PDB file of C-alpha atoms in Angstrom:
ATOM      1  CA  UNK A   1       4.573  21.855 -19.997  1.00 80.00           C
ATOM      2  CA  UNK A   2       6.673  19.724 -21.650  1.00 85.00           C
ATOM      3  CA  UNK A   3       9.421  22.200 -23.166  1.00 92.00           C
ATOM      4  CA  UNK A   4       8.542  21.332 -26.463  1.00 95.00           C
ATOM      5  CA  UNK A   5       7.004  24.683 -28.505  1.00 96.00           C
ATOM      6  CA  UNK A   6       4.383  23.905 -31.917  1.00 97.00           C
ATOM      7  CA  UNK A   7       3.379  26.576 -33.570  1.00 96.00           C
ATOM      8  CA  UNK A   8       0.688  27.057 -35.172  1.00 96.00           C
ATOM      9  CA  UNK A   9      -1.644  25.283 -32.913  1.00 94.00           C
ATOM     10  CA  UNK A  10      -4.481  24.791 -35.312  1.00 95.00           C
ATOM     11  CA  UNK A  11      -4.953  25.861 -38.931  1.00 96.00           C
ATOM     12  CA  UNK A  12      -7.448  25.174 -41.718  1.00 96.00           C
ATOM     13  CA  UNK A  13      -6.273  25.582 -45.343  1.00 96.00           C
ATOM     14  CA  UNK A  14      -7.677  24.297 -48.777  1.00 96.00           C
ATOM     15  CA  UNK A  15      -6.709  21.043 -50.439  1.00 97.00           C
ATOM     16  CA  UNK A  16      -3.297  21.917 -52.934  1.00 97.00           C
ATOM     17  CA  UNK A  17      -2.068  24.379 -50.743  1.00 97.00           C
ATOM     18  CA  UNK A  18       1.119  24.212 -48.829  1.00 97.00           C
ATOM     19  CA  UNK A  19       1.552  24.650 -45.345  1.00 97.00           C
ATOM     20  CA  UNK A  20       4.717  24.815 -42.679  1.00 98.00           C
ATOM     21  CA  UNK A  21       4.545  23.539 -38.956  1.00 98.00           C
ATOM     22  CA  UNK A  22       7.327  24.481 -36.593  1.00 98.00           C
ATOM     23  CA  UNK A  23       9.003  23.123 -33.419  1.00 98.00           C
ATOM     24  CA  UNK A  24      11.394  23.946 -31.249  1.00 98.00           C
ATOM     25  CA  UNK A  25      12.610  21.536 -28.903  1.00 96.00           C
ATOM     26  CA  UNK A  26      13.145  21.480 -25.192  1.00 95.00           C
ATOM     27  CA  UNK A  27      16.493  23.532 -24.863  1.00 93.00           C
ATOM     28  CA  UNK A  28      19.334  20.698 -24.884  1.00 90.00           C
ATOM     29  CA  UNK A  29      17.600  18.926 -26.808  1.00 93.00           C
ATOM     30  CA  UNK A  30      19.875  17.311 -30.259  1.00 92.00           C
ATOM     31  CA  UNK A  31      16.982  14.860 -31.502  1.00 91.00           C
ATOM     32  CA  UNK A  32      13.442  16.240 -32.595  1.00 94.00           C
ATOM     33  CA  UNK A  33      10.518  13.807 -34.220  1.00 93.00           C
ATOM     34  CA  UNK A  34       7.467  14.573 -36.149  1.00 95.00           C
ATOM     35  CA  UNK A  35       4.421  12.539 -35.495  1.00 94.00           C
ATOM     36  CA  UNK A  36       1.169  11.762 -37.692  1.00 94.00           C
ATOM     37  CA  UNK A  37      -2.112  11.340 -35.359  1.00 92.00           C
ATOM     38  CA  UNK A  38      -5.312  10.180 -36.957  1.00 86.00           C
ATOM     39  CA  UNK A  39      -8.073   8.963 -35.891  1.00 76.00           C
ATOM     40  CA  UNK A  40      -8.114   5.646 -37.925  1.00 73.00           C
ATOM     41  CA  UNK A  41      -4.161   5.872 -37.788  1.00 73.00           C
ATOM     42  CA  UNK A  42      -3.313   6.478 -34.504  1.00 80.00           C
ATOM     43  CA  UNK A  43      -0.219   8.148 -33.941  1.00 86.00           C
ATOM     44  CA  UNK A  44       2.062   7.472 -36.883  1.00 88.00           C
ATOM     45  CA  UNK A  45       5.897   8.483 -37.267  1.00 88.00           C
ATOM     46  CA  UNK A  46       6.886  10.366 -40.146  1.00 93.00           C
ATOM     47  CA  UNK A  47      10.671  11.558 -39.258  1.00 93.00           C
ATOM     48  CA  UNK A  48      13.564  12.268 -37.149  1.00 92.00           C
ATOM     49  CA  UNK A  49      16.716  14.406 -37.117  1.00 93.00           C
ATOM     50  CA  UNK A  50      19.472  14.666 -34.917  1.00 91.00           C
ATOM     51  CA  UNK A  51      22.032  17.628 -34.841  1.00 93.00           C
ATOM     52  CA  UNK A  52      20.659  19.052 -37.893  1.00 94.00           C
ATOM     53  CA  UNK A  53      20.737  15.656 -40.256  1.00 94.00           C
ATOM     54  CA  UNK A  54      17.966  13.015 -40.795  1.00 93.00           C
ATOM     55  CA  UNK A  55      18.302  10.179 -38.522  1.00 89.00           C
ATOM     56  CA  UNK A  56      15.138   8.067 -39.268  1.00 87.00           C
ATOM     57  CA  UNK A  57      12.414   7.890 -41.810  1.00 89.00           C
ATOM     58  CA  UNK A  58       9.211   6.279 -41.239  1.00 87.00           C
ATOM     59  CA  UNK A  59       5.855   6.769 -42.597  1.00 81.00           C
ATOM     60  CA  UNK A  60       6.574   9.876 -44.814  1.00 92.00           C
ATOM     61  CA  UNK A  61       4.834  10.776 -47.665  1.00 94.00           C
ATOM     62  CA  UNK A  62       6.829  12.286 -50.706  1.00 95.00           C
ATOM     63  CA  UNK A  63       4.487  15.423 -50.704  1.00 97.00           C
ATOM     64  CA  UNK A  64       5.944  16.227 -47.126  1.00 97.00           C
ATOM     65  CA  UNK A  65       9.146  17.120 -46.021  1.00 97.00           C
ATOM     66  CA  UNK A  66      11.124  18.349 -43.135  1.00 97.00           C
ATOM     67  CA  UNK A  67      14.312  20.154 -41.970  1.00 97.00           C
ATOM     68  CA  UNK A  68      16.338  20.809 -38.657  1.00 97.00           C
ATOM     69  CA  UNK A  69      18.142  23.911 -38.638  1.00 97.00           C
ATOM     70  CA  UNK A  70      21.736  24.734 -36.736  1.00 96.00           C
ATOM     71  CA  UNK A  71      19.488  26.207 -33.907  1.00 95.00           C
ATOM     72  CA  UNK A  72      18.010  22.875 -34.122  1.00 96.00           C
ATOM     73  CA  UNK A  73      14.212  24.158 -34.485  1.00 97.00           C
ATOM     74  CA  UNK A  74      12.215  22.356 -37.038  1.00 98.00           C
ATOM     75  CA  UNK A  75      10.038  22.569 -39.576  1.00 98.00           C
ATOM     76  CA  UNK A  76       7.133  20.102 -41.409  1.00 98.00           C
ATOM     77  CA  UNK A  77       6.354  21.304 -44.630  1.00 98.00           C
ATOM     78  CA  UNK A  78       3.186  19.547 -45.781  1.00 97.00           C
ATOM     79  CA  UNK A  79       2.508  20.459 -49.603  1.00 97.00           C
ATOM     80  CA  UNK A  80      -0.024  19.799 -52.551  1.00 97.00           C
ATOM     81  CA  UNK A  81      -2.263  18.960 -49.344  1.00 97.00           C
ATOM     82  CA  UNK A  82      -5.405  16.328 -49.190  1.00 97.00           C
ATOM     83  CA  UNK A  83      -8.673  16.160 -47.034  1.00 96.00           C
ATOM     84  CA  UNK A  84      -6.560  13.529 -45.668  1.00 94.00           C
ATOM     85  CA  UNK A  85      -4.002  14.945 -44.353  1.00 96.00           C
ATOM     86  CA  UNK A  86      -6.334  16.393 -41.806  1.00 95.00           C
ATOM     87  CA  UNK A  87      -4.873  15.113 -38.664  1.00 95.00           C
ATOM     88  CA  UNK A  88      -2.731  16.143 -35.318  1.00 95.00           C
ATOM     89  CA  UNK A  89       1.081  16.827 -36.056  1.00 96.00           C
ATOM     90  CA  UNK A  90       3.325  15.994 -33.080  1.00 96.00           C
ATOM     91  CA  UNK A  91       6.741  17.039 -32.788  1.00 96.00           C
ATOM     92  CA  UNK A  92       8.811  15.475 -30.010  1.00 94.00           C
ATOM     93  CA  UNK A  93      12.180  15.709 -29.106  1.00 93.00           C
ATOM     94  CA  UNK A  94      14.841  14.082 -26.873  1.00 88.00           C
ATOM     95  CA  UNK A  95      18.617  14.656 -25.875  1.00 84.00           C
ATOM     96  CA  UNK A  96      19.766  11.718 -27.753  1.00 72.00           C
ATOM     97  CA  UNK A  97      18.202   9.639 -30.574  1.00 62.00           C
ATOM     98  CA  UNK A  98      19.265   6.138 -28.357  1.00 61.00           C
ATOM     99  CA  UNK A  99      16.613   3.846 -27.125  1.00 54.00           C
ATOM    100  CA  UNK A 100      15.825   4.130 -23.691  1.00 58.00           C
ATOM    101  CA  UNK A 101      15.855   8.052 -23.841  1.00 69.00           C
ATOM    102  CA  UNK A 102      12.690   9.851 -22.953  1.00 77.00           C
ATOM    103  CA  UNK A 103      10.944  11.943 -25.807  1.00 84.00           C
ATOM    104  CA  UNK A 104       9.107  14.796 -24.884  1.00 89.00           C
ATOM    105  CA  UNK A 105       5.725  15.709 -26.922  1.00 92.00           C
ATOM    106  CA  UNK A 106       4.344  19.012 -28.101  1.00 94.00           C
ATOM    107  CA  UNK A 107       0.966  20.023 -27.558  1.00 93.00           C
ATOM    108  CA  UNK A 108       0.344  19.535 -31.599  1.00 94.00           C
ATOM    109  CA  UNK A 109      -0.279  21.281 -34.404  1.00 96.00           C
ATOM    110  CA  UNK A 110      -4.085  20.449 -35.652  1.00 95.00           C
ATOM    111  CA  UNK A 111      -4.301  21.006 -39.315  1.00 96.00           C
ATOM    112  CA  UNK A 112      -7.726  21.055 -41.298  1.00 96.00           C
ATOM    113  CA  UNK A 113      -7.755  20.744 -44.949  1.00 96.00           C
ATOM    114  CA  UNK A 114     -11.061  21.481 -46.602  1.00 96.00           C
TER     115      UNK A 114
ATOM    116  CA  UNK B   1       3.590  -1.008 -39.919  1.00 49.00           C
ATOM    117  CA  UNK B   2       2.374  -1.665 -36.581  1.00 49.00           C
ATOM    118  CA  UNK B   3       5.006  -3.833 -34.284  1.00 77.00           C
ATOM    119  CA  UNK B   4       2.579  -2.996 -30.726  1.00 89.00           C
ATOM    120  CA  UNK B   5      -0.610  -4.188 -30.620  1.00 91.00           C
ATOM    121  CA  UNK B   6      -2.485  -2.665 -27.304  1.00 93.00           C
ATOM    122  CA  UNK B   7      -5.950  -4.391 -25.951  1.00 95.00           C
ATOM    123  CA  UNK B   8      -8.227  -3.625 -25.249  1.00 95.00           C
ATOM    124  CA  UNK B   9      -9.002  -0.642 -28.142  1.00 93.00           C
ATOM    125  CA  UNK B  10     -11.556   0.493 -26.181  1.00 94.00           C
ATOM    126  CA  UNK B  11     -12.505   0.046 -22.256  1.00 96.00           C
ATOM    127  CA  UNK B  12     -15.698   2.147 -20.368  1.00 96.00           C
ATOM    128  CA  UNK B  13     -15.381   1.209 -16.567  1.00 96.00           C
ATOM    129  CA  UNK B  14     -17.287   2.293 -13.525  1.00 97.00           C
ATOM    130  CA  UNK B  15     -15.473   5.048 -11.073  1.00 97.00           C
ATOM    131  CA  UNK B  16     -13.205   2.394  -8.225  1.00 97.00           C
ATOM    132  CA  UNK B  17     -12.958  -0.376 -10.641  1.00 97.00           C
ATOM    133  CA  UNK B  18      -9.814  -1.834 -11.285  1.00 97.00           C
ATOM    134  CA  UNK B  19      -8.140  -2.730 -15.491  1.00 97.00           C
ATOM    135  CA  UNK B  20      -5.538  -3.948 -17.082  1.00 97.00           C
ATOM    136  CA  UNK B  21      -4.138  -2.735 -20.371  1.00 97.00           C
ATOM    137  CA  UNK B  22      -1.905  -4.856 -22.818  1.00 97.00           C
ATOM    138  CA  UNK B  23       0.948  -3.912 -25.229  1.00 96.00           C
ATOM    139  CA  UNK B  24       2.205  -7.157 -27.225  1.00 94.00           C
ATOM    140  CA  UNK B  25       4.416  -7.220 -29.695  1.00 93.00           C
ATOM    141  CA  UNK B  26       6.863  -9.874 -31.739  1.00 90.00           C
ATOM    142  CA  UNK B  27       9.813  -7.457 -31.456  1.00 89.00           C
ATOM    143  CA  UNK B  28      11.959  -6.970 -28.252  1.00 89.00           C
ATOM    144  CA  UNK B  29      12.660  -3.593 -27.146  1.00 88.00           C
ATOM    145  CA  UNK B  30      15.205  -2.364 -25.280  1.00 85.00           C
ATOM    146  CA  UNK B  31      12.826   0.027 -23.151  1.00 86.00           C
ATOM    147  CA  UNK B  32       9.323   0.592 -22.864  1.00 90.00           C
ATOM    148  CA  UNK B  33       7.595   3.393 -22.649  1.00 91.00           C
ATOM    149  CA  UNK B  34       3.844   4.646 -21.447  1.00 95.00           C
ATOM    150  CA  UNK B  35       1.959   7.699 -22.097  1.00 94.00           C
ATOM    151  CA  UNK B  36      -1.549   9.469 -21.789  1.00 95.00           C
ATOM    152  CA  UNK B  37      -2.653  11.476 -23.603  1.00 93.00           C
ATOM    153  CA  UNK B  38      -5.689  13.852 -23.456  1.00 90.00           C
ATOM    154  CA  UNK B  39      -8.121  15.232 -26.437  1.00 82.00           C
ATOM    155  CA  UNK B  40      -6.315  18.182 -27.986  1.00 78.00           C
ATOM    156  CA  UNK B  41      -3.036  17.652 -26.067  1.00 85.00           C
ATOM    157  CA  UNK B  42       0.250  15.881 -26.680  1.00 89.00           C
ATOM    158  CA  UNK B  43       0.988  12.660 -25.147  1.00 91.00           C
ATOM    159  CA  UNK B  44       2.770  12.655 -21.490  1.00 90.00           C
ATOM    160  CA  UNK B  45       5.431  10.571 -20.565  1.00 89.00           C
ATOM    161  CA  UNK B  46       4.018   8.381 -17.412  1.00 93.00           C
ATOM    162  CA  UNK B  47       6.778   5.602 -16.971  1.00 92.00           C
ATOM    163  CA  UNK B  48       9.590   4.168 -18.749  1.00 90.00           C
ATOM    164  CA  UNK B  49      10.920   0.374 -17.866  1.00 91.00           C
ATOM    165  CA  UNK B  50      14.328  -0.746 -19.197  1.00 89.00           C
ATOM    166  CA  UNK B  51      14.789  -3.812 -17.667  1.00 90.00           C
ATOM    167  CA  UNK B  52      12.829  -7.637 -18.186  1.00 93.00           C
ATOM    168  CA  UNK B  53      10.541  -8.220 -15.405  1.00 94.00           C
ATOM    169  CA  UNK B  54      10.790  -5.329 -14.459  1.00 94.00           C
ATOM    170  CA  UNK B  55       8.058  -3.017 -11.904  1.00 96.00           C
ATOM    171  CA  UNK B  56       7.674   0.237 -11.402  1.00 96.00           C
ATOM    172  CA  UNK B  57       4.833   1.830  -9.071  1.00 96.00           C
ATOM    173  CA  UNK B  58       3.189   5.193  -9.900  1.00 93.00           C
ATOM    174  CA  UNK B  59       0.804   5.729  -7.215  1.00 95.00           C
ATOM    175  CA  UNK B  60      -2.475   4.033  -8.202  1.00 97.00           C
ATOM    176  CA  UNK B  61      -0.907   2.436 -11.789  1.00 96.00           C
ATOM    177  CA  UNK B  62       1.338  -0.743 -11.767  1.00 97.00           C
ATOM    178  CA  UNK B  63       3.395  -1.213 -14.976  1.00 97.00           C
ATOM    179  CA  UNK B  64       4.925  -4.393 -16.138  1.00 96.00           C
ATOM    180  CA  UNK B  65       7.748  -5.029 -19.061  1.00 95.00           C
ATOM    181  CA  UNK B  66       7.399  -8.574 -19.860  1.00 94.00           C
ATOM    182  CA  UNK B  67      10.674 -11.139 -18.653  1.00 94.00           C
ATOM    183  CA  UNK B  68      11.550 -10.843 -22.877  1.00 93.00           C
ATOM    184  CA  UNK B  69      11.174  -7.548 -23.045  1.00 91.00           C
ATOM    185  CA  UNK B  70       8.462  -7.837 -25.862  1.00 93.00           C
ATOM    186  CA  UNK B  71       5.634  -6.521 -23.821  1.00 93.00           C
ATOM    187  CA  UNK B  72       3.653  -4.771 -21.502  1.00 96.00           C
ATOM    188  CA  UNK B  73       1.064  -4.037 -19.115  1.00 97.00           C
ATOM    189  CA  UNK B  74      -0.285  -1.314 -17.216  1.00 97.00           C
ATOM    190  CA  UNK B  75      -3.377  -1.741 -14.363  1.00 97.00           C
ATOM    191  CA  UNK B  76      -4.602   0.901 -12.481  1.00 97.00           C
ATOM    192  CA  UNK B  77      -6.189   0.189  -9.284  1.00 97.00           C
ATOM    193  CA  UNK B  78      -9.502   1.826  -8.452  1.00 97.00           C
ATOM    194  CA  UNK B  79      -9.539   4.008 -11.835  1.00 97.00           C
ATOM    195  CA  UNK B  80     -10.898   7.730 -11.355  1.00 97.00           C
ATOM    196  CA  UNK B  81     -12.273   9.837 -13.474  1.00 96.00           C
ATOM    197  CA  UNK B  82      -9.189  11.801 -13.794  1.00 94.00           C
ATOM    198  CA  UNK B  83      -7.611   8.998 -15.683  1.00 96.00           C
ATOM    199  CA  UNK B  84     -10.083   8.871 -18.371  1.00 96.00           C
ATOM    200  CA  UNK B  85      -7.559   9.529 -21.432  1.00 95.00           C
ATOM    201  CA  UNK B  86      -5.874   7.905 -24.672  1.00 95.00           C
ATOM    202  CA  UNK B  87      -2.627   5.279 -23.274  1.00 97.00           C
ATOM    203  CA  UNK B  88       0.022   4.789 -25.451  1.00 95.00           C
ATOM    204  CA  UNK B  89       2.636   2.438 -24.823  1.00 94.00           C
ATOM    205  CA  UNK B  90       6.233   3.142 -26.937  1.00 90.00           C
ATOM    206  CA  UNK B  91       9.003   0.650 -27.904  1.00 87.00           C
ATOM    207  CA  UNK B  92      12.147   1.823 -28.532  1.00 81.00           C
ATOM    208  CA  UNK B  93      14.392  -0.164 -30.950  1.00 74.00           C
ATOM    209  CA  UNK B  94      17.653   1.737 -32.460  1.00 68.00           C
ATOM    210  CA  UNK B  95      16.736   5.105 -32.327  1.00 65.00           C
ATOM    211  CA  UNK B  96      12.820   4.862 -33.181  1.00 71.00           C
ATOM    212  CA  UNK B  97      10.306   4.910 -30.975  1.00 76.00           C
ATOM    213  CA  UNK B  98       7.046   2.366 -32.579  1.00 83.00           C
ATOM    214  CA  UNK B  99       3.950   3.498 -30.844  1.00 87.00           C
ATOM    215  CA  UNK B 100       0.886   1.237 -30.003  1.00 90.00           C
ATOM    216  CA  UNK B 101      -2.757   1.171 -31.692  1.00 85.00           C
ATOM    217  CA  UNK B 102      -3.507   3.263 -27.873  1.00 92.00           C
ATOM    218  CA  UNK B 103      -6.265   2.684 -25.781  1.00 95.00           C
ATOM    219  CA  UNK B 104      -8.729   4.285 -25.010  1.00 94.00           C
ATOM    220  CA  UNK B 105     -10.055   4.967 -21.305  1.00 96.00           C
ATOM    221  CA  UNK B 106     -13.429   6.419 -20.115  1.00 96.00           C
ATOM    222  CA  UNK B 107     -14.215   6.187 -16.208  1.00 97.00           C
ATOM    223  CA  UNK B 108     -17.554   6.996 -15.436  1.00 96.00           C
ATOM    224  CA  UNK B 109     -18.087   8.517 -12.112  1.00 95.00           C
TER     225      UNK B 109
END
């Protein structure tokens, strides 16, 4: 158990429809990460926020977006969604957003658009 | 954009065999960073090296960070089932992490 809650773990919803993952970090945690995983994309990364503001932006699609809250919890809201946005959502977090610190990964959240 | 490029993709070995698993990249990182990963489940932290030329033991796996710090390896001596997953190495670089294409591992008892 990494210390890292996703919730849900797997959902299916219909293409145009909006849906919200949501992560808590390990407790101490500042920085938290969202991750892409695909089959034919491998594990992409869309963002990161530390202490509430956006640190990093990678891979992110306009249709997505994402928030850290002053509990530092965070949510992935994926909207106007596509059969290809079926994949596995990671969310990992880490004390500090420095290189050389050790992020932690959720078990996922495994979203299925039909 | 994909700055780690990890060989091979896709390796099926016999139970006691030994492998070697690449992670090349143009960039240098400051650390580097392995994980496995399991269908279903997130990916798990194995090692972390920081310094060039640097080695670093975990039981049956041997991981390498190259003297420039732009890549690595990882071998595992006489592989078990029970390693059969997805390995992922991780640069970091500023405050991103850039994850490898992964590889995938079957051992076949």
């Amino acid at each position: 158990d990494s210390g890292v809650t996703q919730t849900p773990k797997h959902l299916i919803t219909a293409t145009g429809q909006r849906v919200t993952l949501r992560c808590s970090p390990r407790s101490g945690d500042l920085s938290v990460y969202w991750y892409q995983q695909s089959l034919d994309q491998g594990l992409q990364f869309l963002i990161q926020y530390y202490n509430g503001e956006e640190r990093a932006k990678g891979n992110i699609l306009e249709r997505f977006s994402a928030q850290q809250f002053p509990d530092l919890h965070s949510e992935l809201n994926l909207s106007s969604l596509e059969l290809g946005d079926s994949a596995l959502y990671f969310c990992a977090s880490s004390a500090v957003p420095d290189s050389g610190n050790t992020i932690y990964f959720g078990e996922g959240s495994w979203l299925t658009v039909v | 954009t994909q700055l780690l490029e990890q060989s091979p993709q896709f390796l099926s070995i016999q139970e006691g065999e030994n492998l070697t698993v690449y992670c090349n990249s143009s960039s240098v990182f400051s650390s580097l960073q392995w994980y496995r990963q399991e269908p279903g489940e997130g990916p798990v932290l194995l090692v972390t090296v920081v310094t060039g030329g640097e080695v670093k033991k975990l039981k049956r796996l041997t991981f390498q960070f190259g003297d420039a710090r732009k890549d690595s390896s990882l071998h595992i001596t006489a592989a078990q089932p029970g390693d059969t997953g997805l390995y992922l190495c991780a640069g970091a670089g500023g405050n991103q992490f850039y994850f490898g294409t992964g590889t995938s591992l079957t051992v076949i008892p």
